[in-house]
Amino acid sequence: MIVAFSVSPSGVGVDGSAGEDGSVSEAVAAAVRVVRESDLPHETSSMFTSIEGEWDEVMDVVRRATEAAGRYGSRVSLVLKADIRPGHTGQMQAKVARVEERLQG
């Protein structure tokens, strides 16, 4: 499965105050760090992080990434989109390659 997700904390942070500039980059970095340490195939863009693997391992990483971001606020928003296709791996790059192939033809 491939999961594209985005996490963003809100409310007061770990020190009890709101961020000065409204940036959530530190919290997002904490979440992305969890994804990178998972060693599952992944990529991060400006809006989402995509991760590929089996259901249990992907959802565990999403849970831990959400918890990591949640330490920077009193609540956290999670947006998640999943492509569940049992028996298929390497689809993060393969899906893009198929579209690029069509664009070339």
Short mmCIF file of C-alpha atoms in Angstrom, two decimals:
data_model
loop_
_atom_site.label_atom_id
_atom_site.label_comp_id
_atom_site.label_asym_id
_atom_site.label_seq_id
_atom_site.Cartn_x
_atom_site.Cartn_y
_atom_site.Cartn_z
CA MET A 1 0.00 0.00 0.00
CA ILE A 2 0.98 3.60 -0.48
CA VAL A 3 -0.11 6.20 2.04
CA ALA A 4 0.23 9.93 1.47
CA PHE A 5 -0.20 11.82 4.71
CA SER A 6 0.22 15.24 6.23
CA VAL A 7 0.39 16.10 9.92
CA SER A 8 0.20 19.51 11.49
CA PRO A 9 0.00 20.45 15.17
CA SER A 10 -2.02 23.34 16.53
CA GLY A 11 -2.54 24.91 19.91
CA VAL A 12 0.20 25.39 22.44
CA GLY A 13 3.57 23.73 21.96
CA VAL A 14 5.81 21.62 24.15
CA ASP A 15 6.87 24.65 26.14
CA GLY A 16 3.28 25.84 26.64
CA SER A 17 3.40 28.63 24.05
CA ALA A 18 2.29 29.05 20.47
CA GLY A 19 4.96 29.40 17.78
CA GLU A 20 5.98 32.99 17.04
CA ASP A 21 5.66 32.83 13.25
CA GLY A 22 3.04 30.10 12.93
CA SER A 23 5.54 27.75 11.29
CA VAL A 24 5.12 24.03 11.91
CA SER A 25 8.40 23.06 10.22
CA GLU A 26 9.98 21.75 13.42
CA ALA A 27 7.01 19.47 14.08
CA VAL A 28 6.91 18.32 10.47
CA ALA A 29 10.64 17.58 10.62
CA ALA A 30 10.03 15.40 13.68
CA ALA A 31 7.35 13.47 11.78
CA VAL A 32 9.51 13.08 8.66
CA ARG A 33 12.39 11.88 10.82
CA VAL A 34 10.18 9.00 12.00
CA VAL A 35 9.38 8.12 8.39
CA ARG A 36 13.03 8.21 7.31
CA GLU A 37 14.12 6.07 10.24
CA SER A 38 11.54 3.43 9.26
CA ASP A 39 13.59 2.45 6.19
CA LEU A 40 10.37 2.04 4.18
CA PRO A 41 10.29 3.59 0.69
CA HIS A 42 9.16 7.19 1.05
CA GLU A 43 9.26 10.65 -0.45
CA THR A 44 8.40 14.04 0.98
CA SER A 45 6.95 16.98 -0.95
CA SER A 46 5.81 20.41 0.19
CA MET A 47 2.37 19.10 1.12
CA PHE A 48 2.57 15.36 1.85
CA THR A 49 4.87 12.52 2.76
CA SER A 50 4.23 9.24 0.92
CA ILE A 51 5.29 5.91 2.35
CA GLU A 52 4.99 2.40 0.90
CA GLY A 53 4.80 -0.97 2.61
CA GLU A 54 2.44 -3.44 4.22
CA TRP A 55 -0.63 -2.15 6.11
CA ASP A 56 0.64 -2.76 9.66
CA GLU A 57 4.11 -1.33 9.11
CA VAL A 58 2.87 1.75 7.22
CA MET A 59 0.13 2.54 9.72
CA ASP A 60 2.57 2.12 12.61
CA VAL A 61 4.90 4.68 11.02
CA VAL A 62 1.99 7.08 10.40
CA ARG A 63 0.91 6.70 14.04
CA ARG A 64 4.43 7.36 15.35
CA ALA A 65 4.92 10.32 12.98
CA THR A 66 1.61 11.79 14.15
CA GLU A 67 2.65 11.36 17.77
CA ALA A 68 6.00 13.05 17.04
CA ALA A 69 4.29 16.07 15.47
CA GLY A 70 1.71 16.12 18.25
CA ARG A 71 4.39 16.90 20.82
CA TYR A 72 4.50 20.40 19.31
CA GLY A 73 0.88 21.28 20.02
CA SER A 74 -2.14 20.44 22.10
CA ARG A 75 -3.81 18.81 19.08
CA VAL A 76 -2.77 17.49 15.69
CA SER A 77 -4.48 17.33 12.31
CA LEU A 78 -3.87 14.24 10.16
CA VAL A 79 -4.81 14.03 6.47
CA LEU A 80 -4.34 10.57 4.98
CA LYS A 81 -4.95 9.08 1.53
CA ALA A 82 -4.23 5.40 0.85
CA ASP A 83 -3.83 3.27 -2.26
CA ILE A 84 -4.39 -0.28 -1.06
CA ARG A 85 -3.30 -2.77 -3.71
CA PRO A 86 -2.24 -6.11 -2.22
CA GLY A 87 0.64 -7.88 -3.93
CA HIS A 88 2.10 -4.78 -5.57
CA THR A 89 5.36 -3.18 -4.46
CA GLY A 90 7.54 -0.45 -5.90
CA GLN A 91 4.49 1.48 -7.02
CA MET A 92 5.56 4.94 -5.83
CA GLN A 93 7.96 5.19 -8.77
CA ALA A 94 6.13 2.80 -11.13
CA LYS A 95 2.90 4.80 -11.10
CA VAL A 96 4.76 7.99 -12.02
CA ALA A 97 6.77 6.16 -14.70
CA ARG A 98 3.56 4.92 -16.35
CA VAL A 99 2.19 8.47 -16.55
CA GLU A 100 5.50 9.82 -17.89
CA GLU A 101 5.52 7.08 -20.52
CA ARG A 102 2.08 8.17 -21.70
CA LEU A 103 3.20 11.79 -21.83
CA GLN A 104 6.13 10.86 -24.08
CA GLY A 105 3.91 8.95 -26.54
#
